[in-house]
Short mmCIF file of C-alpha atoms in Angstrom, two decimals:
data_model
loop_
_atom_site.label_atom_id
_atom_site.label_comp_id
_atom_site.label_asym_id
_atom_site.label_seq_id
_atom_site.Cartn_x
_atom_site.Cartn_y
_atom_site.Cartn_z
CA UNK A 1 -13.38 -2.09 41.10
CA UNK A 2 -13.68 1.35 39.66
CA UNK A 3 -11.37 4.30 40.91
CA UNK A 4 -12.08 8.26 40.00
CA UNK A 5 -8.85 10.06 39.20
CA UNK A 6 -9.50 13.92 38.30
CA UNK A 7 -12.45 12.46 36.00
CA UNK A 8 -10.59 9.24 34.44
CA UNK A 9 -12.28 5.95 35.64
CA UNK A 10 -9.11 3.10 35.62
CA UNK A 11 -10.66 -0.26 34.80
CA UNK A 12 -8.56 -3.22 34.96
CA UNK A 13 -9.51 -5.94 32.66
CA UNK A 14 -9.37 -9.65 33.69
CA UNK A 15 -6.33 -12.08 32.74
CA UNK A 16 -7.40 -14.87 29.84
CA UNK A 17 -4.96 -16.76 28.85
CA UNK A 18 15.89 0.47 17.92
CA UNK A 19 15.60 4.01 18.29
CA UNK A 20 15.65 6.43 15.28
CA UNK A 21 15.82 10.19 15.92
CA UNK A 22 13.88 12.16 14.25
CA UNK A 23 15.12 14.65 12.05
CA UNK A 24 12.13 17.00 11.09
CA UNK A 25 12.36 20.28 9.06
CA UNK A 26 10.19 23.80 10.29
CA UNK A 27 8.09 23.84 10.91
CA UNK A 28 9.57 21.60 13.35
CA UNK A 29 7.53 20.15 16.93
CA UNK A 30 9.36 17.52 17.84
CA UNK A 31 10.55 17.28 21.22
CA UNK A 32 13.43 15.08 21.79
CA UNK A 33 12.69 12.98 24.48
CA UNK A 34 14.32 10.13 27.14
CA UNK A 35 13.45 7.28 24.91
CA UNK A 36 16.01 8.91 22.38
CA UNK A 37 18.60 8.11 24.80
CA UNK A 38 17.77 4.51 25.61
CA UNK A 39 14.80 4.78 28.18
CA UNK A 40 11.56 6.18 28.22
CA UNK A 41 8.19 7.05 29.97
CA UNK A 42 6.15 5.10 31.07
CA UNK A 43 7.76 1.58 30.54
CA UNK A 44 5.61 -1.01 31.50
CA UNK A 45 8.79 -3.45 32.05
CA UNK A 46 9.94 -0.82 34.77
CA UNK A 47 6.40 -0.02 36.49
CA UNK A 48 5.10 -4.03 35.68
CA UNK A 49 1.76 -2.56 34.56
CA UNK A 50 0.72 -2.05 30.81
CA UNK A 51 -1.69 0.48 30.31
CA UNK A 52 -3.55 2.43 27.36
CA UNK A 53 -5.84 5.32 27.78
CA UNK A 54 -8.38 4.99 25.67
CA UNK A 55 -9.99 9.19 25.61
CA UNK A 56 -13.49 9.75 24.02
CA UNK A 57 -16.18 11.79 23.75
CA UNK A 58 -18.83 11.01 26.26
CA UNK A 59 -20.56 13.58 26.61
CA UNK A 60 -21.10 16.15 23.60
CA UNK A 61 -22.58 15.87 20.00
CA UNK A 62 -20.19 13.45 18.80
CA UNK A 63 -21.24 11.18 22.42
CA UNK A 64 -22.52 8.32 20.16
CA UNK A 65 -19.30 7.98 17.93
CA UNK A 66 -17.17 7.81 21.37
CA UNK A 67 -19.78 5.44 22.79
CA UNK A 68 -18.97 2.93 19.82
CA UNK A 69 -15.63 3.20 20.03
CA UNK A 70 -14.74 2.49 23.68
CA UNK A 71 -16.60 -0.55 23.10
CA UNK A 72 -13.86 -1.47 20.71
CA UNK A 73 -11.28 -0.47 21.93
CA UNK A 74 -12.04 -2.50 25.60
CA UNK A 75 -13.36 -5.54 23.05
CA UNK A 76 -9.51 -5.14 21.81
CA UNK A 77 -8.12 -5.17 25.52
CA UNK A 78 -10.30 -8.79 25.80
CA UNK A 79 -8.89 -10.25 22.58
CA UNK A 80 -5.45 -9.17 23.51
CA UNK A 81 -5.28 -10.63 26.97
CA UNK A 82 -6.52 -13.77 25.54
CA UNK A 83 -10.12 -14.30 25.77
CA UNK A 84 -13.11 -14.45 23.55
CA UNK A 85 -12.62 -15.39 19.86
CA UNK A 86 -9.80 -13.15 18.76
CA UNK A 87 -11.60 -11.37 16.72
CA UNK A 88 -8.83 -10.14 14.22
CA UNK A 89 -6.40 -11.61 15.59
CA UNK A 90 -7.80 -14.46 13.29
CA UNK A 91 -7.18 -13.02 10.15
CA UNK A 92 -4.73 -9.70 10.88
CA UNK A 93 -1.85 -10.49 8.10
CA UNK A 94 1.09 -10.22 9.82
CA UNK A 95 -0.17 -11.21 12.89
CA UNK A 96 2.28 -11.60 15.87
CA UNK A 97 0.09 -11.21 18.95
CA UNK A 98 -0.14 -14.14 21.21
CA UNK A 99 -2.84 -13.00 23.21
CA UNK A 100 -1.54 -13.10 26.14
CA UNK A 101 -1.65 -9.63 26.13
CA UNK A 102 1.61 -7.69 24.82
CA UNK A 103 5.10 -8.95 25.07
CA UNK A 104 3.41 -11.15 27.73
CA UNK A 105 2.24 -8.39 30.36
CA UNK A 106 -1.77 -7.95 30.72
CA UNK A 107 -2.90 -4.96 28.97
CA UNK A 108 -5.04 -3.13 31.57
CA UNK A 109 -6.75 0.79 30.54
CA UNK A 110 -7.72 4.39 31.82
CA UNK A 111 -10.46 6.43 29.98
CA UNK A 112 -11.52 9.74 29.63
CA UNK A 113 -13.98 12.15 28.39
CA UNK A 114 -12.84 14.47 25.62
CA UNK A 115 -16.35 16.12 25.68
CA UNK A 116 -15.71 17.22 22.14
CA UNK A 117 -13.36 20.04 23.40
CA UNK A 118 -9.79 20.39 22.41
CA UNK A 119 -9.18 21.59 26.24
CA UNK A 120 -10.84 18.92 28.13
CA UNK A 121 -8.98 16.24 25.36
CA UNK A 122 -5.93 17.33 25.75
CA UNK A 123 -6.08 17.64 30.21
CA UNK A 124 -7.40 14.19 30.12
CA UNK A 125 -4.45 12.90 28.08
CA UNK A 126 -2.33 14.80 30.20
CA UNK A 127 -3.62 12.80 33.28
CA UNK A 128 -3.15 9.60 31.17
CA UNK A 129 0.32 9.91 30.32
CA UNK A 130 1.08 11.71 34.06
CA UNK A 131 -0.57 10.23 36.35
CA UNK A 132 -1.88 6.59 35.12
CA UNK A 133 0.91 5.78 33.25
CA UNK A 134 -0.15 5.20 30.17
CA UNK A 135 2.72 3.99 27.50
CA UNK A 136 -0.08 4.67 24.23
CA UNK A 137 -3.19 6.42 24.41
CA UNK A 138 -6.06 6.68 21.14
CA UNK A 139 -9.68 8.24 21.07
CA UNK A 140 -11.29 11.09 19.08
CA UNK A 141 -14.36 12.07 17.42
CA UNK A 142 -13.30 15.57 16.42
CA UNK A 143 -10.18 16.35 14.64
CA UNK A 144 -9.34 19.67 16.42
CA UNK A 145 -9.47 16.71 19.73
CA UNK A 146 -7.45 14.51 17.39
CA UNK A 147 -4.95 17.27 16.36
CA UNK A 148 -5.00 19.07 19.99
CA UNK A 149 -3.81 15.56 21.87
CA UNK A 150 -1.10 14.70 18.87
CA UNK A 151 0.62 17.31 19.51
CA UNK A 152 0.36 16.71 23.46
CA UNK A 153 1.77 13.45 22.05
CA UNK A 154 4.90 14.82 20.34
CA UNK A 155 5.90 17.23 23.47
CA UNK A 156 5.53 13.81 25.84
CA UNK A 157 6.84 11.28 24.13
CA UNK A 158 3.84 8.91 23.63
CA UNK A 159 2.24 7.00 20.58
CA UNK A 160 -0.88 8.67 19.59
CA UNK A 161 -3.55 5.95 17.33
CA UNK A 162 -5.52 8.34 16.35
CA UNK A 163 -9.38 7.43 16.57
CA UNK A 164 -12.11 8.77 14.32
CA UNK A 165 -10.41 12.19 12.42
CA UNK A 166 -11.03 13.01 8.97
CA UNK A 167 -9.49 16.19 8.78
CA UNK A 168 -6.94 16.54 6.29
CA UNK A 169 -4.74 18.88 8.79
CA UNK A 170 -4.17 15.65 10.98
CA UNK A 171 -1.87 14.02 8.94
CA UNK A 172 -1.46 16.97 6.62
CA UNK A 173 0.05 20.35 7.75
CA UNK A 174 -0.74 19.00 12.11
CA UNK A 175 0.97 15.70 11.51
CA UNK A 176 3.09 14.99 14.09
CA UNK A 177 5.70 12.01 14.64
CA UNK A 178 4.56 10.32 17.59
CA UNK A 179 1.30 10.52 15.71
CA UNK A 180 -0.75 7.74 13.40
CA UNK A 181 -4.23 7.61 11.53
CA UNK A 182 -5.82 4.69 10.51
CA UNK A 183 -9.12 6.52 9.51
CA UNK A 184 -9.21 8.32 5.98
CA UNK A 185 -9.71 12.05 5.69
CA UNK A 186 -11.55 14.85 3.60
CA UNK A 187 -9.42 14.81 0.43
CA UNK A 188 -9.99 10.60 -0.39
CA UNK A 189 -13.96 10.81 0.61
CA UNK A 190 -13.80 13.57 -2.79
CA UNK A 191 -11.61 11.88 -4.54
CA UNK A 192 -14.12 8.98 -3.49
CA UNK A 193 -17.31 10.42 -4.15
CA UNK A 194 -16.62 13.20 -7.35
CA UNK A 195 -17.25 10.32 -10.06
CA UNK A 196 -20.14 9.32 -8.33
CA UNK A 197 -21.69 12.21 -7.64
CA UNK A 198 -21.30 13.56 -11.25
CA UNK A 199 -22.82 10.55 -12.40
CA UNK A 200 -25.45 11.15 -10.40
CA UNK A 201 -26.24 14.29 -10.82
CA UNK A 202 -24.78 15.98 -13.57
CA UNK A 203 -22.18 19.12 -14.16
CA UNK A 204 -23.30 22.56 -13.15
CA UNK A 205 -24.37 22.91 -10.22
CA UNK A 206 -25.29 25.52 -7.88
CA UNK A 207 -23.93 24.37 -4.21
CA UNK A 208 -24.69 25.38 -0.84
CA UNK A 209 -22.53 24.76 2.12
CA UNK A 210 -23.42 24.54 5.88
CA UNK A 211 -19.99 23.97 7.60
CA UNK A 212 -19.41 22.71 11.07
CA UNK A 213 -16.62 25.37 11.99
CA UNK A 214 -13.47 23.44 12.95
CA UNK A 215 -10.34 21.47 11.48
CA UNK A 216 -12.58 19.02 10.11
CA UNK A 217 -15.83 20.82 8.56
CA UNK A 218 -13.30 23.53 7.12
CA UNK A 219 -11.09 20.73 5.44
CA UNK A 220 -14.40 18.83 4.29
CA UNK A 221 -15.95 22.17 2.77
CA UNK A 222 -12.67 22.97 0.74
CA UNK A 223 -11.96 19.21 -0.75
CA UNK A 224 -15.71 18.98 -1.74
CA UNK A 225 -15.61 22.71 -3.31
CA UNK A 226 -12.12 21.64 -5.12
CA UNK A 227 -12.75 18.37 -6.00
CA UNK A 228 -16.61 19.16 -8.11
CA UNK A 229 -15.64 22.26 -9.58
CA UNK A 230 -12.21 21.16 -10.79
CA UNK A 231 -14.13 18.79 -13.55
CA UNK A 232 -17.96 19.32 -12.62
CA UNK A 233 -18.35 22.96 -12.74
CA UNK A 234 -19.84 22.78 -9.25
CA UNK A 235 -19.93 26.49 -7.78
CA UNK A 236 -20.54 27.93 -4.68
CA UNK A 237 -23.19 30.15 -3.47
CA UNK A 238 -22.46 29.84 -0.01
CA UNK A 239 -20.70 28.46 2.90
CA UNK A 240 -21.44 29.11 6.27
CA UNK A 241 -20.18 27.87 9.55
CA UNK A 242 -22.09 26.24 12.20
CA UNK A 243 -21.01 25.92 15.85
CA UNK A 244 -19.99 22.72 16.57
CA UNK A 245 -23.21 21.23 19.15
CA UNK A 246 -26.10 23.61 17.85
CA UNK A 247 -29.04 21.13 17.95
CA UNK A 248 -31.07 23.75 16.36
CA UNK A 249 -30.19 24.10 12.09
CA UNK A 250 -33.12 26.13 11.16
CA UNK A 251 -31.85 29.80 11.01
CA UNK A 252 -29.12 28.15 8.86
CA UNK A 253 -32.00 26.62 6.28
CA UNK A 254 -33.88 29.38 6.06
CA UNK A 255 -32.04 31.43 4.18
CA UNK A 256 -31.19 28.55 1.56
CA UNK A 257 -34.07 28.45 0.33
CA UNK A 258 -34.10 31.46 -1.63
CA UNK A 259 -30.42 31.19 -2.45
CA UNK A 260 -30.26 30.31 -5.60
CA UNK A 261 -28.59 26.93 -4.66
CA UNK A 262 -29.88 23.34 -6.21
CA UNK A 263 -27.20 21.69 -3.90
CA UNK A 264 -27.10 21.05 -0.24
CA UNK A 265 -23.27 20.04 0.51
CA UNK A 266 -24.16 18.95 5.03
CA UNK A 267 -20.44 19.12 5.89
CA UNK A 268 -21.97 17.86 9.57
CA UNK A 269 -20.75 15.08 11.58
CA UNK A 270 -22.54 13.37 14.56
CA UNK A 271 -25.52 14.33 16.40
CA UNK A 272 -25.03 17.69 14.06
CA UNK A 273 -25.51 15.93 10.89
CA UNK A 274 -28.88 13.88 12.18
CA UNK A 275 -30.61 17.51 13.39
CA UNK A 276 -29.55 19.23 10.27
CA UNK A 277 -30.21 16.51 7.78
CA UNK A 278 -33.40 16.00 9.46
CA UNK A 279 -34.42 19.85 9.78
CA UNK A 280 -33.06 19.90 5.73
CA UNK A 281 -36.04 17.95 4.72
CA UNK A 282 -38.62 19.47 6.65
CA UNK A 283 -38.07 22.29 5.16
CA UNK A 284 -39.14 20.59 1.96
CA UNK A 285 -35.80 20.87 0.41
CA UNK A 286 -35.77 17.54 -1.11
CA UNK A 287 -38.46 18.29 -2.86
CA UNK A 288 -38.03 21.19 -4.78
CA UNK A 289 -36.76 22.25 -8.08
CA UNK A 290 -33.85 24.72 -8.66
CA UNK A 291 -32.77 25.62 -11.90
CA UNK A 292 -34.51 23.10 -13.75
CA UNK A 293 -33.13 20.77 -11.25
CA UNK A 294 -34.37 18.43 -8.63
CA UNK A 295 -32.50 19.42 -5.67
CA UNK A 296 -29.56 17.81 -3.39
CA UNK A 297 -28.12 16.94 -0.77
CA UNK A 298 -25.13 15.66 0.09
CA UNK A 299 -23.47 14.42 3.26
CA UNK A 300 -19.87 13.35 2.80
CA UNK A 301 -18.92 11.60 5.66
CA UNK A 302 -20.99 8.66 6.77
CA UNK A 303 -20.96 6.73 9.84
CA UNK A 304 -24.09 3.39 10.93
CA UNK A 305 -24.85 5.33 13.86
CA UNK A 306 -25.89 9.10 12.18
CA UNK A 307 -27.22 7.21 9.41
CA UNK A 308 -29.79 4.89 12.23
CA UNK A 309 -30.11 8.40 14.18
CA UNK A 310 -31.21 10.15 10.74
CA UNK A 311 -33.93 7.59 9.77
CA UNK A 312 -35.46 7.29 6.99
CA UNK A 313 -34.13 11.16 6.55
CA UNK A 314 -31.18 9.15 4.89
CA UNK A 315 -33.23 7.60 2.23
CA UNK A 316 -31.01 8.15 -1.25
CA UNK A 317 -28.29 10.48 0.35
CA UNK A 318 -24.61 9.63 -1.42
CA UNK A 319 -21.70 10.27 0.99
CA UNK A 320 -18.74 8.39 2.08
CA UNK A 321 -16.93 6.10 5.10
CA UNK A 322 -14.30 4.34 6.10
CA UNK A 323 -16.04 1.01 6.82
CA UNK A 324 -19.16 -1.04 6.91
CA UNK A 325 -20.11 -3.70 9.11
CA UNK A 326 -21.69 -5.58 5.38
CA UNK A 327 -18.22 -6.29 3.72
CA UNK A 328 -18.00 -9.71 3.25
CA UNK A 329 -14.23 -9.78 3.51
CA UNK A 330 -12.60 -12.79 6.29
CA UNK A 331 -11.47 -9.45 8.47
CA UNK A 332 -14.56 -7.85 8.75
CA UNK A 333 -16.60 -10.81 9.44
CA UNK A 334 -14.44 -11.68 12.25
CA UNK A 335 -14.90 -8.61 14.01
CA UNK A 336 -18.33 -7.50 13.33
CA UNK A 337 -19.33 -11.42 14.78
CA UNK A 338 -16.93 -10.08 18.20
CA UNK A 339 -18.34 -6.98 18.31
CA UNK A 340 -22.10 -8.36 17.83
CA UNK A 341 -21.34 -11.83 20.60
CA UNK A 342 -19.97 -9.31 22.76
CA UNK A 343 -23.14 -5.78 22.58
CA UNK A 344 -25.64 -7.24 20.44
CA UNK A 345 -25.34 -4.87 17.50
CA UNK A 346 -23.32 -4.37 14.54
CA UNK A 347 -20.19 -1.58 15.20
CA UNK A 348 -19.82 1.32 13.52
CA UNK A 349 -16.93 2.50 11.42
CA UNK A 350 -15.79 4.37 14.26
CA UNK A 351 -15.49 0.75 16.56
CA UNK A 352 -13.74 -0.53 13.35
CA UNK A 353 -10.80 1.92 13.34
CA UNK A 354 -10.48 2.26 17.10
CA UNK A 355 -9.61 -1.61 17.58
CA UNK A 356 -7.61 -1.39 14.67
CA UNK A 357 -5.23 0.89 15.97
CA UNK A 358 -5.13 -1.22 19.19
CA UNK A 359 -4.52 -4.24 17.23
CA UNK A 360 -1.60 -2.65 15.22
CA UNK A 361 -0.04 -0.66 18.01
CA UNK A 362 0.01 -4.09 20.43
CA UNK A 363 1.09 -5.69 16.85
CA UNK A 364 4.49 -3.56 16.50
CA UNK A 365 5.63 -3.68 19.93
CA UNK A 366 5.28 -7.14 19.54
CA UNK A 367 7.54 -6.72 15.77
CA UNK A 368 9.75 -4.28 17.64
CA UNK A 369 10.26 -6.57 20.49
CA UNK A 370 10.07 -3.41 23.22
CA UNK A 371 7.37 -0.43 23.94
CA UNK A 372 9.71 1.75 23.62
CA UNK A 373 8.16 4.89 21.50
CA UNK A 374 11.31 4.86 18.77
CA UNK A 375 11.34 1.24 17.94
CA UNK A 376 7.43 1.27 17.87
CA UNK A 377 7.46 4.08 15.24
CA UNK A 378 9.74 2.22 13.36
CA UNK A 379 8.09 -0.58 13.65
CA UNK A 380 5.17 0.98 12.36
CA UNK A 381 6.66 3.63 9.29
CA UNK A 382 5.74 1.91 6.20
CA UNK A 383 3.99 -1.49 7.45
CA UNK A 384 2.31 -3.12 4.72
CA UNK A 385 -1.02 -5.54 6.53
CA UNK A 386 -4.02 -6.63 5.19
CA UNK A 387 -6.83 -8.87 6.51
CA UNK A 388 -8.46 -5.95 8.90
CA UNK A 389 -11.17 -4.52 6.72
CA UNK A 390 -9.84 -2.56 4.32
CA UNK A 391 -7.82 -4.61 2.04
CA UNK A 392 -3.75 -4.20 1.71
CA UNK A 393 -3.43 -1.70 3.27
CA UNK A 394 0.22 0.37 3.90
CA UNK A 395 1.36 2.66 7.02
CA UNK A 396 2.92 5.27 5.31
CA UNK A 397 5.87 6.89 6.55
CA UNK A 398 6.12 9.90 5.42
CA UNK A 399 3.08 10.99 7.06
CA UNK A 400 1.79 8.27 8.72
CA UNK A 401 -1.22 7.94 7.46
CA UNK A 402 -2.93 5.03 6.10
CA UNK A 403 -3.26 3.87 2.31
CA UNK A 404 -6.49 1.38 2.16
CA UNK A 405 -9.80 1.01 -0.03
CA UNK A 406 -12.26 3.28 0.76
CA UNK A 407 -16.29 3.23 0.25
CA UNK A 408 -18.72 5.56 -1.41
CA UNK A 409 -22.40 4.73 0.12
CA UNK A 410 -25.63 5.62 -0.13
CA UNK A 411 -28.76 6.33 2.49
CA UNK A 412 -30.74 2.62 1.80
CA UNK A 413 -34.43 3.21 0.04
CA UNK A 414 -35.46 -0.10 1.87
CA UNK A 415 -33.87 -0.45 4.50
CA UNK A 416 -34.78 -3.68 6.51
CA UNK A 417 -33.72 -2.46 10.11
CA UNK A 418 -32.01 0.70 11.87
CA UNK A 419 -28.78 -0.83 11.04
CA UNK A 420 -28.90 -1.39 7.25
CA UNK A 421 -29.61 2.55 6.50
CA UNK A 422 -26.12 2.38 4.74
CA UNK A 423 -26.03 0.30 1.08
CA UNK A 424 -22.17 0.14 -0.42
CA UNK A 425 -22.04 1.45 -3.37
CA UNK A 426 -18.78 1.14 -4.17
CA UNK A 427 -14.63 -0.02 -2.83
CA UNK A 428 -12.36 2.51 -4.19
CA UNK A 429 -9.21 1.35 -5.05
CA UNK A 430 -6.34 2.18 -2.56
CA UNK A 431 -4.31 3.11 -5.56
CA UNK A 432 -7.76 5.80 -6.83
CA UNK A 433 -6.99 7.27 -3.01
CA UNK A 434 -3.19 7.55 -2.65
CA UNK A 435 -1.88 11.23 -3.12
CA UNK A 436 1.47 12.88 -2.84
CA UNK A 437 1.97 13.12 1.00
CA UNK A 438 3.30 16.69 0.73
CA UNK A 439 1.39 18.81 -2.14
CA UNK A 440 -1.81 20.95 -2.09
CA UNK A 441 -3.83 20.17 1.53
CA UNK A 442 -1.01 18.21 3.05
CA UNK A 443 1.84 20.96 2.18
CA UNK A 444 3.72 22.36 5.16
CA UNK A 445 3.66 19.13 7.19
CA UNK A 446 6.33 18.44 9.13
CA UNK A 447 9.15 16.08 7.82
CA UNK A 448 11.06 13.55 9.42
CA UNK A 449 13.51 10.57 8.08
#
């Protein structure tokens, strides 16, 4: 049964088998809620319903990512309620889930369409909290969206388990105590890619950036520029900002031909990356020689969905990714098996991080023994876990950023299918991707203890 409530659809999944107050330094956006006084908004034990909110882009440039996120969310709810094979509930460590919902309550969910727009996403999330009674919400794909709804989560005293968001700002200057991110960030992409790019393409390159004009694009461009300039002497010829959902990027690509650049960095994601990469290759950029060097194209952040969309244009292109379905650890294999049985194809990194976020939230509630957001926050902070696809991981208390392994990937030169467009070149250790949470691009964020 599906009811429509101002753009949010409710679906009920069939049944299967300590409070700590925040001390935040300026700039402070934490607004104390009733939770700090012992009661809290949308307590499932009071309402009799445990409702989660999944707020994803079902339209716009990132709709493919949103569709895969939603598939993963639904699969997570199925597993939490004791249906299916349990997926990562068979591999995650520690694991306190029992397959009987959360704290014995069957999990229900509502969905919304962010439209890849911050205002629409915030309005959708607000409806979920105020009208649908969600105790936690998740989703994303645009960091602009994630930052906007994370601020709302803080205002409302509701936990936000961020989905696909890669901007440094999400757990940097715009971090909030009620927000948690499992996805890696732009700075970590740059840390992983720098030695690989230096080895593959050498030093002293002239770089042209096309950059999505919002928080993630700015953050990605800045991280790659600074990372490659510091030790490899890559110089930026131009950084041209492009609107999200532009579709036709030819007007932005034409000037590159006579710019003197020998490298193009596409700080684009989703359908925008598919279009801009396809058009750059159609313009013959990969066949050029400039400054005595073969012209190179780099895509700092990849997903399986983007690789599938770009097809053969992906061949040989270097980038990074949060997770890949071909990893052979037990957690990844369990998730790929469950997702494949449910949907008939392998999951993307967006699906993976959204599934993991849902499971980590549910496990934290079980460990806390309550849905009270303050106790759940405490249970998530500095939580060490494993068996979920990225090796031993830490949900760092200082900024609510997960510290874990990351991947450097390349467009497969000999793919066996459209799902085999990426090959993993390197698994970069958690230690190499760990940084000070209050320095560089992460300075200025709220503090809590």
